[in-house]
mmCIF file of C-alpha atoms in Angstrom:
data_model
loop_
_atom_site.group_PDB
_atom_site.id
_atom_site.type_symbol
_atom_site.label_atom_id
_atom_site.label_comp_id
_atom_site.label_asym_id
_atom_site.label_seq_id
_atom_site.Cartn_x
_atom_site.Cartn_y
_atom_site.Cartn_z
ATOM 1 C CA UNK A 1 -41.748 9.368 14.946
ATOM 2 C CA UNK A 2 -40.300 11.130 11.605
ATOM 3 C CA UNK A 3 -43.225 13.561 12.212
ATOM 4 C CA UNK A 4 -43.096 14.737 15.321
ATOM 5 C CA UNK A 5 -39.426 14.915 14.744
ATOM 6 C CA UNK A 6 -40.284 17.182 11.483
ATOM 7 C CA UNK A 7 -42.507 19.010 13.913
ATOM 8 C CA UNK A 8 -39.909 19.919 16.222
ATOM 9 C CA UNK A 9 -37.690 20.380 13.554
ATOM 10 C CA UNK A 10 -39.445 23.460 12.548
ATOM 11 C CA UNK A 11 -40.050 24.286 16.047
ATOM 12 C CA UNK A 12 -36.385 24.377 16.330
ATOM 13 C CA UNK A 13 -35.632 26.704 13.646
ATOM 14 C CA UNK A 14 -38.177 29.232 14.530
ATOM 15 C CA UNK A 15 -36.840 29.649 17.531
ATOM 16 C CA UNK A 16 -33.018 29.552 16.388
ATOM 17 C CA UNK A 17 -33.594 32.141 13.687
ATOM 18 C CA UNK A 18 -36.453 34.087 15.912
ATOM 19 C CA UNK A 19 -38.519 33.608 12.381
ATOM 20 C CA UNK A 20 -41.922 35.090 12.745
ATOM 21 C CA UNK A 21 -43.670 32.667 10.870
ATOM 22 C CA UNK A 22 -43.876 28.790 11.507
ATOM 23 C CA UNK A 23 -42.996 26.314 9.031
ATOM 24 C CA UNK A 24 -45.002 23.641 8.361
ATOM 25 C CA UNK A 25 -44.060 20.410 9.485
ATOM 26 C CA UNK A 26 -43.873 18.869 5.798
ATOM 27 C CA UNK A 27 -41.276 21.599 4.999
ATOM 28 C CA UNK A 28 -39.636 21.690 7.646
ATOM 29 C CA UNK A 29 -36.722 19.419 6.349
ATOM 30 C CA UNK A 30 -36.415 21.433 3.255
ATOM 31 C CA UNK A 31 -36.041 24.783 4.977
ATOM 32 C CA UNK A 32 -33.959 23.519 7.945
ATOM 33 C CA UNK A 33 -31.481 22.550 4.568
ATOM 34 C CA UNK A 34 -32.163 25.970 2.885
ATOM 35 C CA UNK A 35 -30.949 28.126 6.132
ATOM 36 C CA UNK A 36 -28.229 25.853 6.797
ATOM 37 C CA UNK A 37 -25.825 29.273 6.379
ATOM 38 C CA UNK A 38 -27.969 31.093 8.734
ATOM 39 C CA UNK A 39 -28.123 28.552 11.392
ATOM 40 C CA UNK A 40 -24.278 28.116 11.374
ATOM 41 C CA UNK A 41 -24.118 31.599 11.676
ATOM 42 C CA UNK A 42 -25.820 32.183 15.075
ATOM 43 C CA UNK A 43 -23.545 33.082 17.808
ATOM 44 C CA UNK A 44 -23.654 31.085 21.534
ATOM 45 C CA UNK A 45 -26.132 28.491 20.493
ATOM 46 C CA UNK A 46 -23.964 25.734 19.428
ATOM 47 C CA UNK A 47 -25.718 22.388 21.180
ATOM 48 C CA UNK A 48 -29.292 23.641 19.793
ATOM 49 C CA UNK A 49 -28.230 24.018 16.272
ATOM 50 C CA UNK A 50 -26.746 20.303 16.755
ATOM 51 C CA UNK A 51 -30.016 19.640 17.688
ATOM 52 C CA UNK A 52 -31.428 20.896 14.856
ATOM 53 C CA UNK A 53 -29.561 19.029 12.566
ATOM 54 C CA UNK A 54 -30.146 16.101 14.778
ATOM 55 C CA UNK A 55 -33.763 16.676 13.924
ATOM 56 C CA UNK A 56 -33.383 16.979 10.358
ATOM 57 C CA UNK A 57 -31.435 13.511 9.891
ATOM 58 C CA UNK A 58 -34.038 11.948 12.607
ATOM 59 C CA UNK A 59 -37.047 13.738 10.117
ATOM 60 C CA UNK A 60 -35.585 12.960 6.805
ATOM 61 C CA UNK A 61 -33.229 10.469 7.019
ATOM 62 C CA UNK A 62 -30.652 10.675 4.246
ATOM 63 C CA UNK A 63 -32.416 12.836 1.581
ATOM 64 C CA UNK A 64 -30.786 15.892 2.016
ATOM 65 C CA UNK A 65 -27.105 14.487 2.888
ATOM 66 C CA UNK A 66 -25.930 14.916 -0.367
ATOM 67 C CA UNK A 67 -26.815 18.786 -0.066
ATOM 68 C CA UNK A 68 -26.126 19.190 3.553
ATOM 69 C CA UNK A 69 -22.285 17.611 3.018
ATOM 70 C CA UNK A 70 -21.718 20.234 0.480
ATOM 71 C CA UNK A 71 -23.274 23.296 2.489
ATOM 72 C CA UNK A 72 -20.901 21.767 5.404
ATOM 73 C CA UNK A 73 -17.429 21.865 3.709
ATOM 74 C CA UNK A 74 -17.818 24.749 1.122
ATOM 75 C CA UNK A 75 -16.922 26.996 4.405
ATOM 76 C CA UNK A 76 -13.247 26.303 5.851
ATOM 77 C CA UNK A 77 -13.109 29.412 7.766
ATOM 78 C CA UNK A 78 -16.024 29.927 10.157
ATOM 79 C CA UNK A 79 -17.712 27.591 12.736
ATOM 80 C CA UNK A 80 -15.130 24.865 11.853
ATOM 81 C CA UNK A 81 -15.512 22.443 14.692
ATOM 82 C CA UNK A 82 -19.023 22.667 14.583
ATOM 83 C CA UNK A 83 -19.488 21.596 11.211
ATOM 84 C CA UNK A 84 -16.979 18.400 11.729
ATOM 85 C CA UNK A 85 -19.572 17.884 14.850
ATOM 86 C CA UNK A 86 -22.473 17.871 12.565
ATOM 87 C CA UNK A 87 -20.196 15.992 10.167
ATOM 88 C CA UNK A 88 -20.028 12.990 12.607
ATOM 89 C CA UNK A 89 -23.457 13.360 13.272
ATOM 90 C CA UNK A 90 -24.390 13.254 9.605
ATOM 91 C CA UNK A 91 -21.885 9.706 9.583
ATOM 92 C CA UNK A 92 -23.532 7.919 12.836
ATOM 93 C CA UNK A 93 -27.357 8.759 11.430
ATOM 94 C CA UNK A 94 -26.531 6.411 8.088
ATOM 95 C CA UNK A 95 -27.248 3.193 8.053
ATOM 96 C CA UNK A 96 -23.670 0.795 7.520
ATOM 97 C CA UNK A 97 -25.317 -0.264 3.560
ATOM 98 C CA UNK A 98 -25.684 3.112 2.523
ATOM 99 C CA UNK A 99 -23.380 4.270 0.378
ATOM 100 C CA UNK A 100 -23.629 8.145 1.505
ATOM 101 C CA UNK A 101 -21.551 7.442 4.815
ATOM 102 C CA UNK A 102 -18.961 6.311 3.064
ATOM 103 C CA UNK A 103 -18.713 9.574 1.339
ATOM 104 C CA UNK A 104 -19.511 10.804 4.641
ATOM 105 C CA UNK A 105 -16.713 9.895 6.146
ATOM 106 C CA UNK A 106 -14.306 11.133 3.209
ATOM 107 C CA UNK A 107 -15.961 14.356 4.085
ATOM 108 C CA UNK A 108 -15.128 14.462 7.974
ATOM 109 C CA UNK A 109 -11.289 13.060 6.888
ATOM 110 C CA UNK A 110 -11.018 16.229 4.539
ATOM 111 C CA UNK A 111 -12.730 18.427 6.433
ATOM 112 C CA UNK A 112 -10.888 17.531 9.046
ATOM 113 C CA UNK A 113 -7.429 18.225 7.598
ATOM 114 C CA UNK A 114 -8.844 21.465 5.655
ATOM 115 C CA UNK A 115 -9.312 23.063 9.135
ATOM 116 C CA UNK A 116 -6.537 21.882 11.026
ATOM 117 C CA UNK A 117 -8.881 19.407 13.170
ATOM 118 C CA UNK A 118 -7.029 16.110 12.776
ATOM 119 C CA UNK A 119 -6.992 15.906 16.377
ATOM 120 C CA UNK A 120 -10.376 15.652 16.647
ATOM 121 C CA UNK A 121 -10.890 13.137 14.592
ATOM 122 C CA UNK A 122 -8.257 10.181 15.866
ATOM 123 C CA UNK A 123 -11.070 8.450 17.060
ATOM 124 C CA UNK A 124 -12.356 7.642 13.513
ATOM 125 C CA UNK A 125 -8.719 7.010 12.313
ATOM 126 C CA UNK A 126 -8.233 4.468 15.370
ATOM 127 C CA UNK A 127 -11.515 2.315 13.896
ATOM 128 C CA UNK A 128 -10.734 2.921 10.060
ATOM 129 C CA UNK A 129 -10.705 -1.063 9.627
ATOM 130 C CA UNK A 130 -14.167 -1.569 11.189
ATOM 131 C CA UNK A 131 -15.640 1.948 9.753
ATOM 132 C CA UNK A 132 -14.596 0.947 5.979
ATOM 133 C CA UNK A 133 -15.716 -2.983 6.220
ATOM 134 C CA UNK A 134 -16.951 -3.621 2.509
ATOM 135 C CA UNK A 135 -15.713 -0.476 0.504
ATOM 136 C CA UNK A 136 -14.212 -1.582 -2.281
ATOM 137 C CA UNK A 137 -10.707 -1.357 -2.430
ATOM 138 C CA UNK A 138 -10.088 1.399 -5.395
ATOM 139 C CA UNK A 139 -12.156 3.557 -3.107
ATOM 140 C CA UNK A 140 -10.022 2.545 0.195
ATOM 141 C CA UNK A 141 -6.463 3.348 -1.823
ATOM 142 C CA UNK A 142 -7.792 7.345 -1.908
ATOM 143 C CA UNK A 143 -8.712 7.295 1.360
ATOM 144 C CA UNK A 144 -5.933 5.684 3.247
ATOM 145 C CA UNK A 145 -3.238 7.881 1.333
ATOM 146 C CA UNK A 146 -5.604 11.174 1.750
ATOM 147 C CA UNK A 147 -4.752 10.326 5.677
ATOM 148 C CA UNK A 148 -1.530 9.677 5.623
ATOM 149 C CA UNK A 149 -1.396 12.525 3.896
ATOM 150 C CA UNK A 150 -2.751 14.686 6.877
ATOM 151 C CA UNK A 151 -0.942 12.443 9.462
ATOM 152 C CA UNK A 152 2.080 12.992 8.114
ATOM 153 C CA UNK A 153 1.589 17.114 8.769
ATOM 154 C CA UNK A 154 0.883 16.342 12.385
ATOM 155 C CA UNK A 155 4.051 16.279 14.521
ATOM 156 C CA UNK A 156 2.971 13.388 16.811
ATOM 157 C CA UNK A 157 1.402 11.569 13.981
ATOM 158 C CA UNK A 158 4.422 10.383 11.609
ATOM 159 C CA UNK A 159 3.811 6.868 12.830
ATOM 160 C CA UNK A 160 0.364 6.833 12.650
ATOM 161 C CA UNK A 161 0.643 8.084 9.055
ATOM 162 C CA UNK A 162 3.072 5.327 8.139
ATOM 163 C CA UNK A 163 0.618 2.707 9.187
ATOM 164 C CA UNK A 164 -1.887 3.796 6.864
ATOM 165 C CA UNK A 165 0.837 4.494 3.952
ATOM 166 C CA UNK A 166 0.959 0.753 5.050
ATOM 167 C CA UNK A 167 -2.388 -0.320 4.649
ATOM 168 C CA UNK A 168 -2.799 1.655 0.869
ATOM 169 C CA UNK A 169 0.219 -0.237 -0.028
ATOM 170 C CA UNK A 170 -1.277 -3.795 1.110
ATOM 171 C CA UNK A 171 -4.540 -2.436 -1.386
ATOM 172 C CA UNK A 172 -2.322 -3.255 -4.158
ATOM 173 C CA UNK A 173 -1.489 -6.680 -3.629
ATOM 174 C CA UNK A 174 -3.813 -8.045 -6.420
ATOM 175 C CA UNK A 175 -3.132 -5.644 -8.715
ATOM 176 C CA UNK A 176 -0.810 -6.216 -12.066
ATOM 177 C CA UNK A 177 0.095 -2.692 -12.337
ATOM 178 C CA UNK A 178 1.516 -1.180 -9.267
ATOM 179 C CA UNK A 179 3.492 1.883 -10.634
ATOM 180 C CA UNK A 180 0.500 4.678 -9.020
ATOM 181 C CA UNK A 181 2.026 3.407 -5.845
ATOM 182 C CA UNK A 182 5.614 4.258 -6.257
ATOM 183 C CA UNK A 183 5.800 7.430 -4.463
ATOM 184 C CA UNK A 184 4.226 6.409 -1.463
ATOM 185 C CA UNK A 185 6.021 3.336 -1.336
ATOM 186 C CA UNK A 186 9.155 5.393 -1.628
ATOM 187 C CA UNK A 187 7.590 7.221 1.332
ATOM 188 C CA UNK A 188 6.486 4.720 2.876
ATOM 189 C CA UNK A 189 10.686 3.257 2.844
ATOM 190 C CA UNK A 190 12.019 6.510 4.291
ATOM 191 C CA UNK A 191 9.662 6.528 6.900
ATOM 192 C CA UNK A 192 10.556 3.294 8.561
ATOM 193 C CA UNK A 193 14.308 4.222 7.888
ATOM 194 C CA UNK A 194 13.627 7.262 9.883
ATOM 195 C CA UNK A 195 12.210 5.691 12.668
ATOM 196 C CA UNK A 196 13.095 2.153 12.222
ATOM 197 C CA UNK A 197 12.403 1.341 16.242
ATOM 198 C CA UNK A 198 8.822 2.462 16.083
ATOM 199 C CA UNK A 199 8.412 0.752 13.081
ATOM 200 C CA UNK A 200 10.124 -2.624 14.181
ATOM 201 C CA UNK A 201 7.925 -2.929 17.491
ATOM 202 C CA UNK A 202 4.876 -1.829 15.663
ATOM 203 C CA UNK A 203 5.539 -4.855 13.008
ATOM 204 C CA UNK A 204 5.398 -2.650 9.998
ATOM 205 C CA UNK A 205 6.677 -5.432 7.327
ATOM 206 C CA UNK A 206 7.017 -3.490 3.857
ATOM 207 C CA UNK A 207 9.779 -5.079 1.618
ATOM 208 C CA UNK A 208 6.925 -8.307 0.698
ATOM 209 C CA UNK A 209 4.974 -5.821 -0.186
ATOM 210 C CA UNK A 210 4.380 -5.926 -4.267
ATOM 211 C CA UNK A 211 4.398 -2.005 -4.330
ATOM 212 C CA UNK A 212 7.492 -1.947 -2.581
ATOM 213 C CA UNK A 213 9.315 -4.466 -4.588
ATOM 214 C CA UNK A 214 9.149 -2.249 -7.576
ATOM 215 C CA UNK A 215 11.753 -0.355 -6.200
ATOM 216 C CA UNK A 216 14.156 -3.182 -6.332
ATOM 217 C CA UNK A 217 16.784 -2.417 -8.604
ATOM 218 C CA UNK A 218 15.587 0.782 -9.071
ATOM 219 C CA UNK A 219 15.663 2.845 -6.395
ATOM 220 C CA UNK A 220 18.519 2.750 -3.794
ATOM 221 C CA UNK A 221 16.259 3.411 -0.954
ATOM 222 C CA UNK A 222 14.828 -0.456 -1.460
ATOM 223 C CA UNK A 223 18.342 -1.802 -0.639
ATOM 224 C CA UNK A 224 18.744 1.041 2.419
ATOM 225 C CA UNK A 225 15.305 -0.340 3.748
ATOM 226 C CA UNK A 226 16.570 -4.308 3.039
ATOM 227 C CA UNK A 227 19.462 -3.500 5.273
ATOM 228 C CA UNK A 228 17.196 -1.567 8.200
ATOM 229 C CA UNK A 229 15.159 -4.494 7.917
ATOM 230 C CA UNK A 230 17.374 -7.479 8.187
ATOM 231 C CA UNK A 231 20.849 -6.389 7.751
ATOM 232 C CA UNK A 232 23.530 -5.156 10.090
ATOM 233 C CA UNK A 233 25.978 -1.926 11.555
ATOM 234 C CA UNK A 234 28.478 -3.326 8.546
ATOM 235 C CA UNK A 235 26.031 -3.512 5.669
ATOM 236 C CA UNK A 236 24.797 0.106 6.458
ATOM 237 C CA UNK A 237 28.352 1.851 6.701
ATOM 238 C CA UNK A 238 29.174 0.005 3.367
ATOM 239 C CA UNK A 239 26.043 0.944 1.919
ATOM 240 C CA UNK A 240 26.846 4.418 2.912
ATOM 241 C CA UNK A 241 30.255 4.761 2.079
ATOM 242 C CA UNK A 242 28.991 3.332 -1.601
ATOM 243 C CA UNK A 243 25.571 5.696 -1.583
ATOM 244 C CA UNK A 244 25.762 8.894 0.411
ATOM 245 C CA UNK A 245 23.652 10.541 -2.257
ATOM 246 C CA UNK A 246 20.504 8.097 -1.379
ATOM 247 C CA UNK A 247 20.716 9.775 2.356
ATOM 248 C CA UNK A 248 20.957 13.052 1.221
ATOM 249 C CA UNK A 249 18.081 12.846 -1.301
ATOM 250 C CA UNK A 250 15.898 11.275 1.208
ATOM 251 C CA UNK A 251 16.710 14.007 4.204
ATOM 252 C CA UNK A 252 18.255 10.497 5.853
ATOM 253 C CA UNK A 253 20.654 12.153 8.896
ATOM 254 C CA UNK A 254 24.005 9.546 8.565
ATOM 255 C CA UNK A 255 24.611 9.915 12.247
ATOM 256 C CA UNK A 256 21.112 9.089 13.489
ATOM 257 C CA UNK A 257 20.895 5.991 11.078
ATOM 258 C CA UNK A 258 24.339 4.793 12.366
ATOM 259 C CA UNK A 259 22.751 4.839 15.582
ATOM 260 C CA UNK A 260 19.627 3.393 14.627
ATOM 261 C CA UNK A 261 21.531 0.460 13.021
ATOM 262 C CA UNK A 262 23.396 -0.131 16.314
ATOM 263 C CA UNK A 263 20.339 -0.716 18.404
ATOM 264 C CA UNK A 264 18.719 -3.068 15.463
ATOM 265 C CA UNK A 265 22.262 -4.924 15.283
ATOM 266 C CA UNK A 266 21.794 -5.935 18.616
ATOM 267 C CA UNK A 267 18.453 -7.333 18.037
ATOM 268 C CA UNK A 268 20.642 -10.195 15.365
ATOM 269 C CA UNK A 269 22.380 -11.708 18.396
ATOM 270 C CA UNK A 270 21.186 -14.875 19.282
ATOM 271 C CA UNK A 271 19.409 -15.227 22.165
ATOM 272 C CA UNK A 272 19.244 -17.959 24.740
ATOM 273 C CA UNK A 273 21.973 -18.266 27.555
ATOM 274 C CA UNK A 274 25.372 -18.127 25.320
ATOM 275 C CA UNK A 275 26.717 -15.186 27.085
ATOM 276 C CA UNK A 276 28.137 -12.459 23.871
ATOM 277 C CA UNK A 277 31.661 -10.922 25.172
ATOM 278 C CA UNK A 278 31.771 -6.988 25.350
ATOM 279 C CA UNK A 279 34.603 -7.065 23.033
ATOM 280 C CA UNK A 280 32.244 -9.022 20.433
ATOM 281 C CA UNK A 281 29.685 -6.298 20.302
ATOM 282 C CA UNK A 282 32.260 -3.715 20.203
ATOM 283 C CA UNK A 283 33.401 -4.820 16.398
ATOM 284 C CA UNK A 284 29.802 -5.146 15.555
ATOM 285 C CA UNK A 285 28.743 -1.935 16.663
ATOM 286 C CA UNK A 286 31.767 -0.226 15.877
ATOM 287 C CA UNK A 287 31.646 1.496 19.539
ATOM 288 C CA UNK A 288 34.194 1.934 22.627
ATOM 289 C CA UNK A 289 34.529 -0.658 24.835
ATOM 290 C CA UNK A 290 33.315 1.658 27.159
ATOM 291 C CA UNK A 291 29.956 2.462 25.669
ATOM 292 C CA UNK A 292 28.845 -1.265 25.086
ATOM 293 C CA UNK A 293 26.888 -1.304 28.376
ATOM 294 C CA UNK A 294 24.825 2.052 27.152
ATOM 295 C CA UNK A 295 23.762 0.177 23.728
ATOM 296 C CA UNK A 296 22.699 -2.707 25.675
ATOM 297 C CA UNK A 297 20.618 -0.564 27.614
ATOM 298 C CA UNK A 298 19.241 1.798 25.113
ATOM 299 C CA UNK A 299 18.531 -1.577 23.597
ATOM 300 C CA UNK A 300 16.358 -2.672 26.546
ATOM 301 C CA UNK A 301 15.025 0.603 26.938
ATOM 302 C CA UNK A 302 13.738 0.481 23.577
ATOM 303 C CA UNK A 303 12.205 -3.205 24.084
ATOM 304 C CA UNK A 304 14.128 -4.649 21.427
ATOM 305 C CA UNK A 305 15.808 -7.194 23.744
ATOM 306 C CA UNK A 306 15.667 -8.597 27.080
ATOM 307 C CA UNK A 307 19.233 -9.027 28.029
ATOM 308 C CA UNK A 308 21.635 -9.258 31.484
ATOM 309 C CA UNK A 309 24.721 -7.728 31.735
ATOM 310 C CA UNK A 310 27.641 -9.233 33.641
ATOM 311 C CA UNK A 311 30.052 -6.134 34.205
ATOM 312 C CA UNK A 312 32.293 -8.133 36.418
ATOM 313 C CA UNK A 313 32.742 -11.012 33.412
ATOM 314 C CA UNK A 314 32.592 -8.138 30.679
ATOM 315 C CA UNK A 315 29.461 -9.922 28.771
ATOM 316 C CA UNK A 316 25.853 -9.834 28.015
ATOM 317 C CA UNK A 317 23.337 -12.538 27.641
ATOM 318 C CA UNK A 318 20.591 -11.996 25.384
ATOM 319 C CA UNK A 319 17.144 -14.001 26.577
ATOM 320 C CA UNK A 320 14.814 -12.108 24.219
ATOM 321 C CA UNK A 321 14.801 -10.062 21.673
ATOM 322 C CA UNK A 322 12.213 -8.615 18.746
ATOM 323 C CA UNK A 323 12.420 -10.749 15.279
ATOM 324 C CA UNK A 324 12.963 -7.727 12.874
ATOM 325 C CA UNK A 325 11.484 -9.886 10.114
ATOM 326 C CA UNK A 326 9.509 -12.995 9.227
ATOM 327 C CA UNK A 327 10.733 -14.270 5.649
ATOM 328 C CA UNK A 328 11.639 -17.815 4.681
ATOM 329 C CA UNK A 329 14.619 -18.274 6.699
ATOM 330 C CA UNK A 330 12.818 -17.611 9.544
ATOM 331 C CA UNK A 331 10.431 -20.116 8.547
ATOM 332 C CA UNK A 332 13.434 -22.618 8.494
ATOM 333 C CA UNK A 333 14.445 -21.644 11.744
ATOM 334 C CA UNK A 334 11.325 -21.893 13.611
ATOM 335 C CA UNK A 335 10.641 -25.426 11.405
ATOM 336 C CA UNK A 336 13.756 -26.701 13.026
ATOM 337 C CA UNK A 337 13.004 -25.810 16.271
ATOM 338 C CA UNK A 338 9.296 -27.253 16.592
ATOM 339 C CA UNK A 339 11.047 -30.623 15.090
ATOM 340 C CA UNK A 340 13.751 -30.373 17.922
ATOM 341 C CA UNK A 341 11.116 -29.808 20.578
ATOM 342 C CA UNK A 342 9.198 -32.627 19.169
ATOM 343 C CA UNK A 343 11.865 -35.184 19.059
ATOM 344 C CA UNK A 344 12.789 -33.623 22.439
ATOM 345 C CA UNK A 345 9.072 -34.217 23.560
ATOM 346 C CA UNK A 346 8.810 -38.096 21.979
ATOM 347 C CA UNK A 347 11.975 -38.729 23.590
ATOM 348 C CA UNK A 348 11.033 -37.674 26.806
ATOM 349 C CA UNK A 349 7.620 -39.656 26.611
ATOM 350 C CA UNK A 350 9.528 -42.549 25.277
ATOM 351 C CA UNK A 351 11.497 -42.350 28.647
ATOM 352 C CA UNK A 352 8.364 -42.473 30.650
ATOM 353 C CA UNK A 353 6.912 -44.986 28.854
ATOM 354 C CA UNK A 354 10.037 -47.218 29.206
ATOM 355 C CA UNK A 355 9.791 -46.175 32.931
ATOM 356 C CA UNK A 356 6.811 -47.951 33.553
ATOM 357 C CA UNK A 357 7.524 -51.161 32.216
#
């Protein structure tokens, strides 16, 4: 099979190139690599130069990636989305074991960003997890911040790129020293303060993290994300009143976090069928009695709670709502629960029992 694939390989070339001469089969990998330049260069042909470097993985397997990666990225400037094309097809010809798609796909990621072609490459990003199985994590870390890194430049893609400022953060969990991850930990902070909603549904959980907890005590932004993640309306407005210099240095907008905080507020009410007065979450969101039905509904817009209003009785009841974070108080509070269902439950059976006596 490799030789009739060399054959056609050279077949290929000839005929790309109009060369005058044939190549033997048996060099036909090595001068397929050597006119790598000139085949990117022809005009109109772009599916049978694919082929061609089809041929030359199918003929030669992964001796000449090494080269070929290099001749494929030296160039930002011309053929660009053809040579992320071959680039994937380079990745998808290597076995999982070998090594060389691993640098492979550090290749496409760069590539990728080099020549503005994130786009084209979500596909990867979407399967990272299952495309990176076994890489050892010092080589993951580089990797998952080079594409948050690009991410991050896309306009659609700040969320994305906090997810995987996420997952280079959880890569230092084992680790003694965590200082290298400072800076995108502080990142990774402002990020979810920006867009704390996106961040809340999506679970993003960041203050457990070790590289996050560095910050505590020493950067304000750990106690601005403590209070985005569990805290209230009240705790932000004194935290701002007390640090208006950590918003500024951070490009934090007071007005948007204010309103941010109001919609997460309103995901601390208890739920269940206690109905919560309008004039209640008027002090706690520091609104007009008038605009208590719009939070409630930006609210449930936003999925953060399930919730009826009663306009006539001037209240809400809260059914559901998103648990903003998992520590050990919530552990308590869901222990207490599954031991009142369960004394609930042997009650009840008790009952039945007794019943049929």
């Amino acid at each position: 099979m490799q030789a009739q694939a060399a054959t056609n390989l050279a077949a290929y070339v000839q005929a790309i190139l109009k060369e005058p001469t044939a190549v033997a089969a048996e060099a036909a990998g090595a001068h397929a690599l050597a006119k790598t330049d000139a085949l990117l260069a022809v005009k109109d042909q772009d599916t049978d130069i694919e082929g061609a470097f089809k041929l030359l993985l199918k003929s030669t397997g992964a001796t000449h990636v090494p080269e070929l990666l290099k001749k494929l990225t030296a160039d930002t400037t011309t053929n660009a989305t053809l040579k992320l094309r071959i680039l994937a097809e380079v990745f998808n010809s290597l076995p999982a074991a070998n090594a060389l798609r691993f640098e492979t796909l550090v290749s496409i990621i760069n590539y990728a960003g080099a020549t503005n072609q994130v786009h084209l490459i979500k596909s990867y990003l979407n399967d990272m997890d299952a495309l990176v199985a076994g890489v050892a994590p010092a080589n993951l870390q580089s990797v998952y911040l080079s594409i948050a890194d690009l991410l991050e430049k896309e306009v659609d893609s700040k969320h994305q790129s906090l997810l995987f400022l996420e997952k280079y953060l959880n890569l230092f969990e084992s680790e003694k020293d965590v200082s290298k991850a400072k800076p995108a930990a502080i990142r990774a902070a402002v990020a979810v303060i920006k867009a704390p909603v996106e961040a809340f549904v999506a679970h993003v959980e960041l203050l457990h993290l070790k590289a996050v907890q560095q910050l505590k005590g020493a950067d304000k932004i750990y106690d601005l994300l403590e209070i985005f993640t569990s805290k209230s309306l009240a705790d932000y407005v004194a935290f701002e009143k007390a640090s208006a210099a950590t918003l500024t240095a951070h490009g934090l907008d007071s007005a948007v976090c204010t309103s941010h905080m109001r919609l997460l507020t309103l995901c601390s009410y208890p739920t269940g069928h206690d109905a919560i007065a309008y004039a209640d979450i008027e002090r706690t969101l520091q609104v007009p009695a008038a605009d208590v039905e719009q939070w409630v509904v930006k609210a449930i817009t936003a999925n953060l709670i399930s919730a009826k209003i009663d306009q006539l009785g001037r209240s809400v009841v809260i059914t559901r709502s998103l648990q903003r974070g998992f520590g050990p108080a919530e552990w308590a509070a869901l222990q207490a629960k599954l031991s009142l269902y369960q004394a609930n439950v042997g009650s009840l059976l008790a009952t039945i029992r007794q019943a049929r006596q």
